[in-house]
mmCIF file of N, CA and C in Angstrom:
data_model
loop_
_atom_site.group_PDB
_atom_site.id
_atom_site.type_symbol
_atom_site.label_atom_id
_atom_site.label_comp_id
_atom_site.label_asym_id
_atom_site.label_seq_id
_atom_site.Cartn_x
_atom_site.Cartn_y
_atom_site.Cartn_z
ATOM 1 N N MET A 1 18.782 10.417 -1.612
ATOM 2 C CA MET A 1 17.437 9.888 -1.755
ATOM 3 C C MET A 1 17.239 8.754 -0.747
ATOM 4 N N PRO A 2 16.101 8.736 -0.049
ATOM 5 C CA PRO A 2 15.860 7.693 0.962
ATOM 6 C C PRO A 2 15.802 6.305 0.330
ATOM 7 N N ASN A 3 16.290 5.328 1.072
ATOM 8 C CA ASN A 3 16.234 3.952 0.568
ATOM 9 C C ASN A 3 15.014 3.235 1.132
ATOM 10 N N ASN A 4 14.868 1.964 0.786
ATOM 11 C CA ASN A 4 13.720 1.160 1.193
ATOM 12 C C ASN A 4 13.568 1.100 2.709
ATOM 13 N N LYS A 5 14.670 0.917 3.422
ATOM 14 C CA LYS A 5 14.606 0.811 4.882
ATOM 15 C C LYS A 5 14.093 2.103 5.508
ATOM 16 N N THR A 6 14.489 3.227 4.958
ATOM 17 C CA THR A 6 14.021 4.514 5.471
ATOM 18 C C THR A 6 12.516 4.652 5.267
ATOM 19 N N HIS A 7 12.040 4.286 4.073
ATOM 20 C CA HIS A 7 10.607 4.368 3.787
ATOM 21 C C HIS A 7 9.814 3.443 4.721
ATOM 22 N N VAL A 8 10.303 2.228 4.928
ATOM 23 C CA VAL A 8 9.617 1.290 5.815
ATOM 24 C C VAL A 8 9.611 1.825 7.251
ATOM 25 N N PHE A 9 10.762 2.300 7.722
ATOM 26 C CA PHE A 9 10.864 2.811 9.087
ATOM 27 C C PHE A 9 9.869 3.942 9.328
ATOM 28 N N PHE A 10 9.867 4.931 8.451
ATOM 29 C CA PHE A 10 8.969 6.063 8.654
ATOM 30 C C PHE A 10 7.510 5.693 8.406
ATOM 31 N N GLY A 11 7.257 4.722 7.533
ATOM 32 C CA GLY A 11 5.894 4.216 7.359
ATOM 33 C C GLY A 11 5.380 3.587 8.647
ATOM 34 N N LEU A 12 6.238 2.796 9.302
ATOM 35 C CA LEU A 12 5.861 2.170 10.577
ATOM 36 C C LEU A 12 5.677 3.211 11.676
ATOM 37 N N ILE A 13 6.534 4.219 11.704
ATOM 38 C CA ILE A 13 6.403 5.292 12.691
ATOM 39 C C ILE A 13 5.084 6.046 12.487
ATOM 40 N N ALA A 14 4.757 6.368 11.246
ATOM 41 C CA ALA A 14 3.510 7.088 10.947
ATOM 42 C C ALA A 14 2.293 6.283 11.382
ATOM 43 N N VAL A 15 2.332 4.984 11.128
ATOM 44 C CA VAL A 15 1.214 4.123 11.513
ATOM 45 C C VAL A 15 1.108 4.041 13.034
ATOM 46 N N ALA A 16 2.234 3.912 13.714
ATOM 47 C CA ALA A 16 2.220 3.823 15.184
ATOM 48 C C ALA A 16 1.679 5.115 15.804
ATOM 49 N N ILE A 17 2.112 6.247 15.297
ATOM 50 C CA ILE A 17 1.628 7.535 15.819
ATOM 51 C C ILE A 17 0.128 7.686 15.539
ATOM 52 N N SER A 18 -0.293 7.315 14.346
ATOM 53 C CA SER A 18 -1.712 7.397 13.997
ATOM 54 C C SER A 18 -2.551 6.508 14.911
ATOM 55 N N TYR A 19 -2.067 5.278 15.148
ATOM 56 C CA TYR A 19 -2.802 4.351 16.023
ATOM 57 C C TYR A 19 -2.883 4.930 17.432
ATOM 58 N N LEU A 20 -1.765 5.409 17.938
ATOM 59 C CA LEU A 20 -1.738 5.975 19.288
ATOM 60 C C LEU A 20 -2.694 7.163 19.408
ATOM 61 N N PHE A 21 -2.685 8.033 18.418
ATOM 62 C CA PHE A 21 -3.569 9.197 18.432
ATOM 63 C C PHE A 21 -5.035 8.768 18.460
ATOM 64 N N LEU A 22 -5.421 7.834 17.567
ATOM 65 C CA LEU A 22 -6.821 7.380 17.532
ATOM 66 C C LEU A 22 -7.214 6.670 18.818
ATOM 67 N N TYR A 23 -6.262 5.958 19.417
ATOM 68 C CA TYR A 23 -6.541 5.286 20.688
ATOM 69 C C TYR A 23 -6.732 6.308 21.815
ATOM 70 N N LEU A 24 -5.871 7.309 21.853
ATOM 71 C CA LEU A 24 -5.952 8.307 22.921
ATOM 72 C C LEU A 24 -7.235 9.135 22.867
ATOM 73 N N ILE A 25 -7.752 9.367 21.675
ATOM 74 C CA ILE A 25 -9.015 10.106 21.582
ATOM 75 C C ILE A 25 -10.215 9.152 21.552
ATOM 76 N N LYS A 26 -9.939 7.889 21.855
ATOM 77 C CA LYS A 26 -10.964 6.856 22.056
ATOM 78 C C LYS A 26 -11.812 6.552 20.821
ATOM 79 N N LEU A 27 -11.192 6.605 19.644
ATOM 80 C CA LEU A 27 -11.895 6.228 18.423
ATOM 81 C C LEU A 27 -11.679 4.766 18.066
ATOM 82 N N ILE A 28 -10.618 4.172 18.601
ATOM 83 C CA ILE A 28 -10.363 2.747 18.382
ATOM 84 C C ILE A 28 -9.975 2.116 19.716
ATOM 85 N N PRO A 29 -10.201 0.792 19.847
ATOM 86 C CA PRO A 29 -9.897 0.117 21.118
ATOM 87 C C PRO A 29 -8.404 -0.157 21.279
ATOM 88 N N TYR A 30 -8.056 -0.605 22.481
ATOM 89 C CA TYR A 30 -6.679 -1.041 22.754
ATOM 90 C C TYR A 30 -6.315 -2.131 21.753
ATOM 91 N N PRO A 31 -5.136 -2.081 21.157
ATOM 92 C CA PRO A 31 -4.811 -3.026 20.079
ATOM 93 C C PRO A 31 -4.625 -4.466 20.562
ATOM 94 N N SER A 32 -5.218 -5.373 19.803
ATOM 95 C CA SER A 32 -4.968 -6.801 20.021
ATOM 96 C C SER A 32 -3.714 -7.182 19.240
ATOM 97 N N THR A 33 -3.282 -8.416 19.392
ATOM 98 C CA THR A 33 -2.122 -8.894 18.630
ATOM 99 C C THR A 33 -2.402 -8.810 17.135
ATOM 100 N N THR A 34 -3.607 -9.175 16.731
ATOM 101 C CA THR A 34 -3.985 -9.101 15.315
ATOM 102 C C THR A 34 -3.923 -7.665 14.813
ATOM 103 N N ASP A 35 -4.435 -6.728 15.605
ATOM 104 C CA ASP A 35 -4.386 -5.307 15.216
ATOM 105 C C ASP A 35 -2.949 -4.840 15.002
ATOM 106 N N ILE A 36 -2.068 -5.256 15.891
ATOM 107 C CA ILE A 36 -0.665 -4.849 15.791
ATOM 108 C C ILE A 36 -0.027 -5.410 14.526
ATOM 109 N N VAL A 37 -0.285 -6.677 14.236
ATOM 110 C CA VAL A 37 0.299 -7.309 13.042
ATOM 111 C C VAL A 37 -0.247 -6.660 11.764
ATOM 112 N N VAL A 38 -1.565 -6.492 11.691
ATOM 113 C CA VAL A 38 -2.169 -5.894 10.491
ATOM 114 C C VAL A 38 -1.696 -4.455 10.311
ATOM 115 N N THR A 39 -1.654 -3.707 11.391
ATOM 116 C CA THR A 39 -1.211 -2.319 11.318
ATOM 117 C C THR A 39 0.257 -2.229 10.887
ATOM 118 N N ALA A 40 1.099 -3.115 11.398
ATOM 119 C CA ALA A 40 2.510 -3.135 10.986
ATOM 120 C C ALA A 40 2.642 -3.500 9.508
ATOM 121 N N LEU A 41 1.833 -4.453 9.044
ATOM 122 C CA LEU A 41 1.855 -4.810 7.616
ATOM 123 C C LEU A 41 1.438 -3.621 6.748
ATOM 124 N N ILE A 42 0.429 -2.898 7.196
ATOM 125 C CA ILE A 42 -0.001 -1.710 6.452
ATOM 126 C C ILE A 42 1.140 -0.694 6.392
ATOM 127 N N GLY A 43 1.817 -0.472 7.514
ATOM 128 C CA GLY A 43 2.947 0.453 7.523
ATOM 129 C C GLY A 43 4.065 0.004 6.606
ATOM 130 N N TYR A 44 4.340 -1.312 6.618
ATOM 131 C CA TYR A 44 5.406 -1.866 5.775
ATOM 132 C C TYR A 44 5.062 -1.705 4.291
ATOM 133 N N ILE A 45 3.858 -2.099 3.921
ATOM 134 C CA ILE A 45 3.461 -2.071 2.507
ATOM 135 C C ILE A 45 3.297 -0.641 2.005
ATOM 136 N N PHE A 46 2.517 0.159 2.731
ATOM 137 C CA PHE A 46 2.202 1.495 2.232
ATOM 138 C C PHE A 46 3.329 2.492 2.440
ATOM 139 N N GLY A 47 4.301 2.156 3.276
ATOM 140 C CA GLY A 47 5.474 3.005 3.396
ATOM 141 C C GLY A 47 6.335 2.975 2.144
ATOM 142 N N GLN A 48 6.152 1.947 1.335
ATOM 143 C CA GLN A 48 6.950 1.840 0.106
ATOM 144 C C GLN A 48 6.110 1.625 -1.158
ATOM 145 N N ILE A 49 4.783 1.704 -1.051
ATOM 146 C CA ILE A 49 3.899 1.404 -2.184
ATOM 147 C C ILE A 49 4.133 2.315 -3.387
ATOM 148 N N CYS A 50 4.555 3.530 -3.155
ATOM 149 C CA CYS A 50 4.775 4.457 -4.280
ATOM 150 C C CYS A 50 5.912 4.002 -5.186
ATOM 151 N N ASP A 51 6.765 3.101 -4.704
ATOM 152 C CA ASP A 51 7.875 2.595 -5.515
ATOM 153 C C ASP A 51 7.544 1.285 -6.221
ATOM 154 N N VAL A 52 6.264 0.924 -6.270
ATOM 155 C CA VAL A 52 5.895 -0.336 -6.922
ATOM 156 C C VAL A 52 6.207 -0.292 -8.422
ATOM 157 N N ASP A 53 6.365 0.888 -8.975
ATOM 158 C CA ASP A 53 6.691 1.018 -10.403
ATOM 159 C C ASP A 53 8.191 1.005 -10.689
ATOM 160 N N CYS A 54 9.005 0.832 -9.670
ATOM 161 C CA CYS A 54 10.465 0.813 -9.817
ATOM 162 C C CYS A 54 10.940 -0.643 -9.798
ATOM 163 N N ASP A 55 11.571 -1.078 -10.875
ATOM 164 C CA ASP A 55 11.960 -2.493 -11.027
ATOM 165 C C ASP A 55 12.845 -3.023 -9.905
ATOM 166 N N VAL A 56 13.659 -2.193 -9.313
ATOM 167 C CA VAL A 56 14.606 -2.676 -8.301
ATOM 168 C C VAL A 56 14.067 -2.578 -6.878
ATOM 169 N N SER A 57 12.838 -2.072 -6.704
ATOM 170 C CA SER A 57 12.304 -1.908 -5.359
ATOM 171 C C SER A 57 11.811 -3.236 -4.783
ATOM 172 N N VAL A 58 11.867 -3.332 -3.480
ATOM 173 C CA VAL A 58 11.413 -4.532 -2.779
ATOM 174 C C VAL A 58 9.920 -4.735 -3.000
ATOM 175 N N ILE A 59 9.140 -3.664 -2.911
ATOM 176 C CA ILE A 59 7.683 -3.784 -3.041
ATOM 177 C C ILE A 59 7.302 -4.244 -4.446
ATOM 178 N N ASN A 60 8.064 -3.864 -5.464
ATOM 179 C CA ASN A 60 7.799 -4.328 -6.825
ATOM 180 C C ASN A 60 7.999 -5.832 -6.919
ATOM 181 N N LYS A 61 9.059 -6.323 -6.327
ATOM 182 C CA LYS A 61 9.328 -7.768 -6.356
ATOM 183 C C LYS A 61 8.255 -8.540 -5.582
ATOM 184 N N ILE A 62 7.839 -8.001 -4.426
ATOM 185 C CA ILE A 62 6.783 -8.645 -3.642
ATOM 186 C C ILE A 62 5.480 -8.664 -4.432
ATOM 187 N N TYR A 63 5.126 -7.519 -5.012
ATOM 188 C CA TYR A 63 3.875 -7.434 -5.769
ATOM 189 C C TYR A 63 3.887 -8.387 -6.960
ATOM 190 N N ASN A 64 4.961 -8.361 -7.745
ATOM 191 C CA ASN A 64 5.022 -9.233 -8.921
ATOM 192 C C ASN A 64 4.927 -10.706 -8.535
ATOM 193 N N THR A 65 5.575 -11.093 -7.451
ATOM 194 C CA THR A 65 5.515 -12.485 -6.996
ATOM 195 C C THR A 65 4.105 -12.855 -6.562
ATOM 196 N N CYS A 66 3.500 -12.027 -5.726
ATOM 197 C CA CYS A 66 2.149 -12.332 -5.230
ATOM 198 C C CYS A 66 1.117 -12.314 -6.356
ATOM 199 N N ALA A 67 1.191 -11.317 -7.229
ATOM 200 C CA ALA A 67 0.240 -11.236 -8.341
ATOM 201 C C ALA A 67 0.420 -12.412 -9.292
ATOM 202 N N GLY A 68 1.662 -12.788 -9.545
ATOM 203 C CA GLY A 68 1.925 -13.940 -10.411
ATOM 204 C C GLY A 68 1.405 -15.237 -9.817
ATOM 205 N N LEU A 69 1.618 -15.442 -8.531
ATOM 206 C CA LEU A 69 1.105 -16.647 -7.863
ATOM 207 C C LEU A 69 -0.419 -16.664 -7.860
ATOM 208 N N PHE A 70 -1.021 -15.511 -7.612
ATOM 209 C CA PHE A 70 -2.482 -15.429 -7.623
ATOM 210 C C PHE A 70 -3.031 -15.734 -9.012
ATOM 211 N N ALA A 71 -2.404 -15.163 -10.046
ATOM 212 C CA ALA A 71 -2.850 -15.404 -11.418
ATOM 213 C C ALA A 71 -2.711 -16.884 -11.771
ATOM 214 N N ALA A 72 -1.593 -17.507 -11.380
ATOM 215 C CA ALA A 72 -1.401 -18.945 -11.638
ATOM 216 C C ALA A 72 -2.457 -19.764 -10.913
ATOM 217 N N TYR A 73 -2.777 -19.379 -9.695
ATOM 218 C CA TYR A 73 -3.805 -20.085 -8.931
ATOM 219 C C TYR A 73 -5.146 -20.044 -9.659
ATOM 220 N N THR A 74 -5.488 -18.874 -10.217
ATOM 221 C CA THR A 74 -6.778 -18.756 -10.904
ATOM 222 C C THR A 74 -6.812 -19.548 -12.203
ATOM 223 N N VAL A 75 -5.646 -19.821 -12.778
ATOM 224 C CA VAL A 75 -5.590 -20.612 -14.013
ATOM 225 C C VAL A 75 -5.691 -22.105 -13.710
ATOM 226 N N PHE A 76 -4.977 -22.562 -12.699
ATOM 227 C CA PHE A 76 -4.854 -24.002 -12.459
ATOM 228 C C PHE A 76 -5.883 -24.593 -11.502
ATOM 229 N N PHE A 77 -6.632 -23.757 -10.803
ATOM 230 C CA PHE A 77 -7.619 -24.271 -9.862
ATOM 231 C C PHE A 77 -9.010 -23.800 -10.248
ATOM 232 N N ASP A 78 -9.999 -24.547 -9.807
ATOM 233 C CA ASP A 78 -11.390 -24.239 -10.119
ATOM 234 C C ASP A 78 -11.850 -23.081 -9.234
ATOM 235 N N VAL A 79 -11.912 -21.888 -9.825
ATOM 236 C CA VAL A 79 -12.333 -20.692 -9.087
ATOM 237 C C VAL A 79 -13.470 -20.025 -9.854
ATOM 238 N N SER A 80 -14.138 -19.087 -9.199
ATOM 239 C CA SER A 80 -15.255 -18.388 -9.831
ATOM 240 C C SER A 80 -14.758 -17.514 -10.987
ATOM 241 N N GLN A 81 -15.695 -17.099 -11.811
ATOM 242 C CA GLN A 81 -15.357 -16.247 -12.953
ATOM 243 C C GLN A 81 -14.766 -14.916 -12.478
ATOM 244 N N ASN A 82 -15.307 -14.391 -11.383
ATOM 245 C CA ASN A 82 -14.768 -13.127 -10.856
ATOM 246 C C ASN A 82 -13.313 -13.274 -10.435
ATOM 247 N N MET A 83 -12.967 -14.426 -9.848
ATOM 248 C CA MET A 83 -11.568 -14.670 -9.463
ATOM 249 C C MET A 83 -10.683 -14.738 -10.699
ATOM 250 N N LYS A 84 -11.202 -15.334 -11.776
ATOM 251 C CA LYS A 84 -10.421 -15.392 -13.015
ATOM 252 C C LYS A 84 -10.180 -13.978 -13.569
ATOM 253 N N TYR A 85 -11.197 -13.120 -13.479
ATOM 254 C CA TYR A 85 -11.019 -11.723 -13.899
ATOM 255 C C TYR A 85 -9.957 -11.031 -13.041
ATOM 256 N N ALA A 86 -9.996 -11.281 -11.753
ATOM 257 C CA ALA A 86 -9.008 -10.686 -10.853
ATOM 258 C C ALA A 86 -7.604 -11.183 -11.185
ATOM 259 N N GLY A 87 -7.476 -12.469 -11.519
ATOM 260 C CA GLY A 87 -6.183 -13.016 -11.926
ATOM 261 C C GLY A 87 -5.676 -12.359 -13.204
ATOM 262 N N GLY A 88 -6.581 -12.146 -14.149
ATOM 263 C CA GLY A 88 -6.214 -11.446 -15.379
ATOM 264 C C GLY A 88 -5.792 -10.021 -15.110
ATOM 265 N N ALA A 89 -6.502 -9.350 -14.199
ATOM 266 C CA ALA A 89 -6.145 -7.979 -13.830
ATOM 267 C C ALA A 89 -4.771 -7.935 -13.175
ATOM 268 N N ALA A 90 -4.451 -8.954 -12.379
ATOM 269 C CA ALA A 90 -3.132 -9.020 -11.733
ATOM 270 C C ALA A 90 -2.031 -9.105 -12.788
ATOM 271 N N VAL A 91 -2.252 -9.928 -13.799
ATOM 272 C CA VAL A 91 -1.260 -10.054 -14.879
ATOM 273 C C VAL A 91 -1.131 -8.734 -15.636
ATOM 274 N N LEU A 92 -2.257 -8.091 -15.920
ATOM 275 C CA LEU A 92 -2.211 -6.816 -16.636
ATOM 276 C C LEU A 92 -1.457 -5.744 -15.850
ATOM 277 N N THR A 93 -1.616 -5.733 -14.535
ATOM 278 C CA THR A 93 -0.891 -4.722 -13.754
ATOM 279 C C THR A 93 0.604 -4.995 -13.745
ATOM 280 N N ILE A 94 0.983 -6.277 -13.726
ATOM 281 C CA ILE A 94 2.416 -6.598 -13.806
ATOM 282 C C ILE A 94 2.992 -6.069 -15.116
ATOM 283 N N VAL A 95 2.272 -6.295 -16.208
ATOM 284 C CA VAL A 95 2.726 -5.824 -17.522
ATOM 285 C C VAL A 95 2.723 -4.295 -17.566
ATOM 286 N N ALA A 96 1.667 -3.675 -17.052
ATOM 287 C CA ALA A 96 1.564 -2.214 -17.092
ATOM 288 C C ALA A 96 2.679 -1.542 -16.299
ATOM 289 N N LEU A 97 3.095 -2.157 -15.195
ATOM 290 C CA LEU A 97 4.147 -1.557 -14.364
ATOM 291 C C LEU A 97 5.471 -1.435 -15.112
ATOM 292 N N GLU A 98 5.640 -2.210 -16.165
ATOM 293 C CA GLU A 98 6.870 -2.130 -16.964
ATOM 294 C C GLU A 98 6.951 -0.826 -17.749
ATOM 295 N N TRP A 99 5.803 -0.206 -18.059
ATOM 296 C CA TRP A 99 5.795 1.001 -18.885
ATOM 297 C C TRP A 99 5.477 2.269 -18.120
ATOM 298 N N ILE A 100 5.202 2.152 -16.843
ATOM 299 C CA ILE A 100 4.886 3.337 -16.063
ATOM 300 C C ILE A 100 6.187 4.010 -15.627
ATOM 301 N N LYS A 101 6.243 5.319 -15.823
ATOM 302 C CA LYS A 101 7.433 6.085 -15.462
ATOM 303 C C LYS A 101 7.521 6.211 -13.939
ATOM 304 N N HIS A 102 8.708 5.947 -13.391
ATOM 305 C CA HIS A 102 8.902 6.090 -11.957
ATOM 306 C C HIS A 102 8.799 7.560 -11.566
ATOM 307 N N ARG A 103 8.193 7.804 -10.434
ATOM 308 C CA ARG A 103 7.907 9.139 -9.911
ATOM 309 C C ARG A 103 6.889 9.877 -10.763
ATOM 310 N N GLY A 104 6.045 9.118 -11.414
ATOM 311 C CA GLY A 104 4.936 9.707 -12.163
ATOM 312 C C GLY A 104 3.703 9.728 -11.274
ATOM 313 N N PHE A 105 2.589 9.223 -11.799
ATOM 314 C CA PHE A 105 1.321 9.237 -11.070
ATOM 315 C C PHE A 105 1.400 8.504 -9.731
ATOM 316 N N MET A 106 2.217 7.470 -9.654
ATOM 317 C CA MET A 106 2.284 6.695 -8.417
ATOM 318 C C MET A 106 2.982 7.451 -7.282
ATOM 319 N N HIS A 107 3.550 8.575 -7.583
ATOM 320 C CA HIS A 107 4.140 9.422 -6.543
ATOM 321 C C HIS A 107 3.266 10.651 -6.316
ATOM 322 N N THR A 108 1.946 10.427 -6.237
ATOM 323 C CA THR A 108 1.010 11.521 -5.981
ATOM 324 C C THR A 108 0.057 11.150 -4.854
ATOM 325 N N ILE A 109 -0.496 12.170 -4.245
ATOM 326 C CA ILE A 109 -1.502 11.960 -3.201
ATOM 327 C C ILE A 109 -2.751 11.319 -3.801
ATOM 328 N N SER A 110 -3.088 11.650 -5.036
ATOM 329 C CA SER A 110 -4.256 11.058 -5.709
ATOM 330 C C SER A 110 -4.131 9.541 -5.777
ATOM 331 N N PHE A 111 -2.951 9.054 -6.126
ATOM 332 C CA PHE A 111 -2.720 7.609 -6.194
ATOM 333 C C PHE A 111 -2.936 6.975 -4.829
ATOM 334 N N LEU A 112 -2.400 7.596 -3.789
ATOM 335 C CA LEU A 112 -2.560 7.049 -2.434
ATOM 336 C C LEU A 112 -4.026 6.986 -2.023
ATOM 337 N N ILE A 113 -4.766 8.042 -2.316
ATOM 338 C CA ILE A 113 -6.197 8.038 -1.983
ATOM 339 C C ILE A 113 -6.896 6.912 -2.738
ATOM 340 N N PHE A 114 -6.589 6.775 -4.026
ATOM 341 C CA PHE A 114 -7.219 5.747 -4.849
ATOM 342 C C PHE A 114 -6.952 4.333 -4.324
ATOM 343 N N ILE A 115 -5.700 4.028 -3.993
ATOM 344 C CA ILE A 115 -5.394 2.656 -3.575
ATOM 345 C C ILE A 115 -5.799 2.360 -2.134
ATOM 346 N N THR A 116 -6.082 3.394 -1.348
ATOM 347 C CA THR A 116 -6.511 3.141 0.029
ATOM 348 C C THR A 116 -8.035 3.060 0.166
ATOM 349 N N ILE A 117 -8.765 3.313 -0.898
ATOM 350 C CA ILE A 117 -10.235 3.273 -0.834
ATOM 351 C C ILE A 117 -10.759 1.945 -0.263
ATOM 352 N N PRO A 118 -10.263 0.787 -0.712
ATOM 353 C CA PRO A 118 -10.785 -0.466 -0.125
ATOM 354 C C PRO A 118 -10.559 -0.553 1.388
ATOM 355 N N LEU A 119 -9.452 -0.013 1.870
ATOM 356 C CA LEU A 119 -9.206 -0.029 3.311
ATOM 357 C C LEU A 119 -10.136 0.927 4.043
ATOM 358 N N TRP A 120 -10.390 2.092 3.462
ATOM 359 C CA TRP A 120 -11.326 3.045 4.078
ATOM 360 C C TRP A 120 -12.711 2.414 4.193
ATOM 361 N N ILE A 121 -13.098 1.648 3.166
ATOM 362 C CA ILE A 121 -14.425 1.023 3.162
ATOM 363 C C ILE A 121 -14.498 -0.127 4.164
ATOM 364 N N SER A 122 -13.456 -0.945 4.217
ATOM 365 C CA SER A 122 -13.505 -2.125 5.087
ATOM 366 C C SER A 122 -13.376 -1.768 6.563
ATOM 367 N N TYR A 123 -12.430 -0.873 6.913
ATOM 368 C CA TYR A 123 -12.236 -0.437 8.302
ATOM 369 C C TYR A 123 -11.466 0.865 8.237
ATOM 370 N N TRP A 124 -12.156 1.977 8.438
ATOM 371 C CA TRP A 124 -11.583 3.300 8.141
ATOM 372 C C TRP A 124 -10.232 3.572 8.811
ATOM 373 N N PRO A 125 -9.952 3.084 10.047
ATOM 374 C CA PRO A 125 -8.612 3.365 10.589
ATOM 375 C C PRO A 125 -7.493 2.777 9.727
ATOM 376 N N TYR A 126 -7.733 1.611 9.115
ATOM 377 C CA TYR A 126 -6.709 1.036 8.238
ATOM 378 C C TYR A 126 -6.449 1.948 7.042
ATOM 379 N N GLY A 127 -7.500 2.557 6.510
ATOM 380 C CA GLY A 127 -7.327 3.512 5.418
ATOM 381 C C GLY A 127 -6.498 4.708 5.848
ATOM 382 N N LEU A 128 -6.764 5.192 7.052
ATOM 383 C CA LEU A 128 -5.991 6.308 7.586
ATOM 384 C C LEU A 128 -4.535 5.930 7.790
ATOM 385 N N PHE A 129 -4.288 4.739 8.332
ATOM 386 C CA PHE A 129 -2.909 4.285 8.556
ATOM 387 C C PHE A 129 -2.159 4.160 7.229
ATOM 388 N N ALA A 130 -2.822 3.584 6.223
ATOM 389 C CA ALA A 130 -2.191 3.422 4.912
ATOM 390 C C ALA A 130 -1.866 4.772 4.289
ATOM 391 N N LEU A 131 -2.803 5.704 4.401
ATOM 392 C CA LEU A 131 -2.571 7.045 3.853
ATOM 393 C C LEU A 131 -1.418 7.738 4.577
ATOM 394 N N ALA A 132 -1.358 7.600 5.899
ATOM 395 C CA ALA A 132 -0.269 8.216 6.671
ATOM 396 C C ALA A 132 1.080 7.635 6.257
ATOM 397 N N ALA A 133 1.156 6.315 6.118
ATOM 398 C CA ALA A 133 2.419 5.684 5.717
ATOM 399 C C ALA A 133 2.822 6.114 4.308
ATOM 400 N N GLY A 134 1.860 6.158 3.396
ATOM 401 C CA GLY A 134 2.151 6.580 2.030
ATOM 402 C C GLY A 134 2.589 8.034 1.953
ATOM 403 N N LEU A 135 1.964 8.881 2.763
ATOM 404 C CA LEU A 135 2.346 10.295 2.768
ATOM 405 C C LEU A 135 3.761 10.493 3.286
ATOM 406 N N THR A 136 4.202 9.643 4.222
ATOM 407 C CA THR A 136 5.597 9.761 4.672
ATOM 408 C C THR A 136 6.552 9.439 3.526
ATOM 409 N N HIS A 137 6.180 8.473 2.692
ATOM 410 C CA HIS A 137 7.009 8.135 1.530
ATOM 411 C C HIS A 137 7.133 9.362 0.623
ATOM 412 N N LEU A 138 5.995 9.962 0.309
ATOM 413 C CA LEU A 138 6.027 11.128 -0.577
ATOM 414 C C LEU A 138 6.804 12.285 0.046
ATOM 415 N N ALA A 139 6.630 12.490 1.346
ATOM 416 C CA ALA A 139 7.346 13.580 2.024
ATOM 417 C C ALA A 139 8.853 13.340 2.004
ATOM 418 N N LEU A 140 9.269 12.105 2.251
ATOM 419 C CA LEU A 140 10.702 11.792 2.226
ATOM 420 C C LEU A 140 11.303 12.002 0.835
ATOM 421 N N ASP A 141 10.505 11.718 -0.192
ATOM 422 C CA ASP A 141 10.973 11.908 -1.561
ATOM 423 C C ASP A 141 10.792 13.347 -2.047
ATOM 424 N N GLY A 142 10.174 14.196 -1.241
ATOM 425 C CA GLY A 142 9.925 15.580 -1.646
ATOM 426 C C GLY A 142 8.918 15.677 -2.771
ATOM 427 N N GLU A 143 7.923 14.800 -2.767
ATOM 428 C CA GLU A 143 6.962 14.704 -3.865
ATOM 429 C C GLU A 143 5.519 14.865 -3.396
ATOM 430 N N LEU A 144 5.248 15.710 -2.426
ATOM 431 C CA LEU A 144 3.881 15.878 -1.918
ATOM 432 C C LEU A 144 3.041 16.695 -2.901
ATOM 433 N N LYS A 145 2.638 16.058 -3.991
ATOM 434 C CA LYS A 145 1.830 16.695 -5.019
ATOM 435 C C LYS A 145 0.545 15.898 -5.175
ATOM 436 N N PHE A 146 -0.542 16.619 -5.491
ATOM 437 C CA PHE A 146 -1.827 15.938 -5.640
ATOM 438 C C PHE A 146 -1.948 15.253 -6.988
ATOM 439 N N TRP A 147 -1.359 15.832 -8.014
ATOM 440 C CA TRP A 147 -1.485 15.284 -9.372
ATOM 441 C C TRP A 147 -0.209 15.565 -10.139
ATOM 442 N N ARG A 148 0.043 14.758 -11.137
ATOM 443 C CA ARG A 148 1.224 14.934 -11.979
ATOM 444 C C ARG A 148 0.823 14.914 -13.425
#
């Protein structure tokens, strides 16, 4: 079974190939430093996002830390009501991840489409890069299924 480094490596490769392809057909401009950093982050995160439900995965530890810090920030600082709701949602997802079966719904193409929607809306190439990186994860795990 592929480990975290394999998922990250192939996620980055998928993102790089996707970027190169879109650049060559002139759908996106030559990458700036910011584009390279953001695209690499997308490859890193989405190359392993399907393992966020696995307690020992790197992405689970990163998510729990960031969500916990965000939730604490919304409690201790004066933020809008919507931010407080988002902080509560972050805590609920941390708790929910404890009961989700590994290689369940989070190892499906449907999950990848769902979590990449904000990226598709904000800047469609980022959505494509995230989907490509996530699909490499599923392919490496032999789990290219639409639903479970």
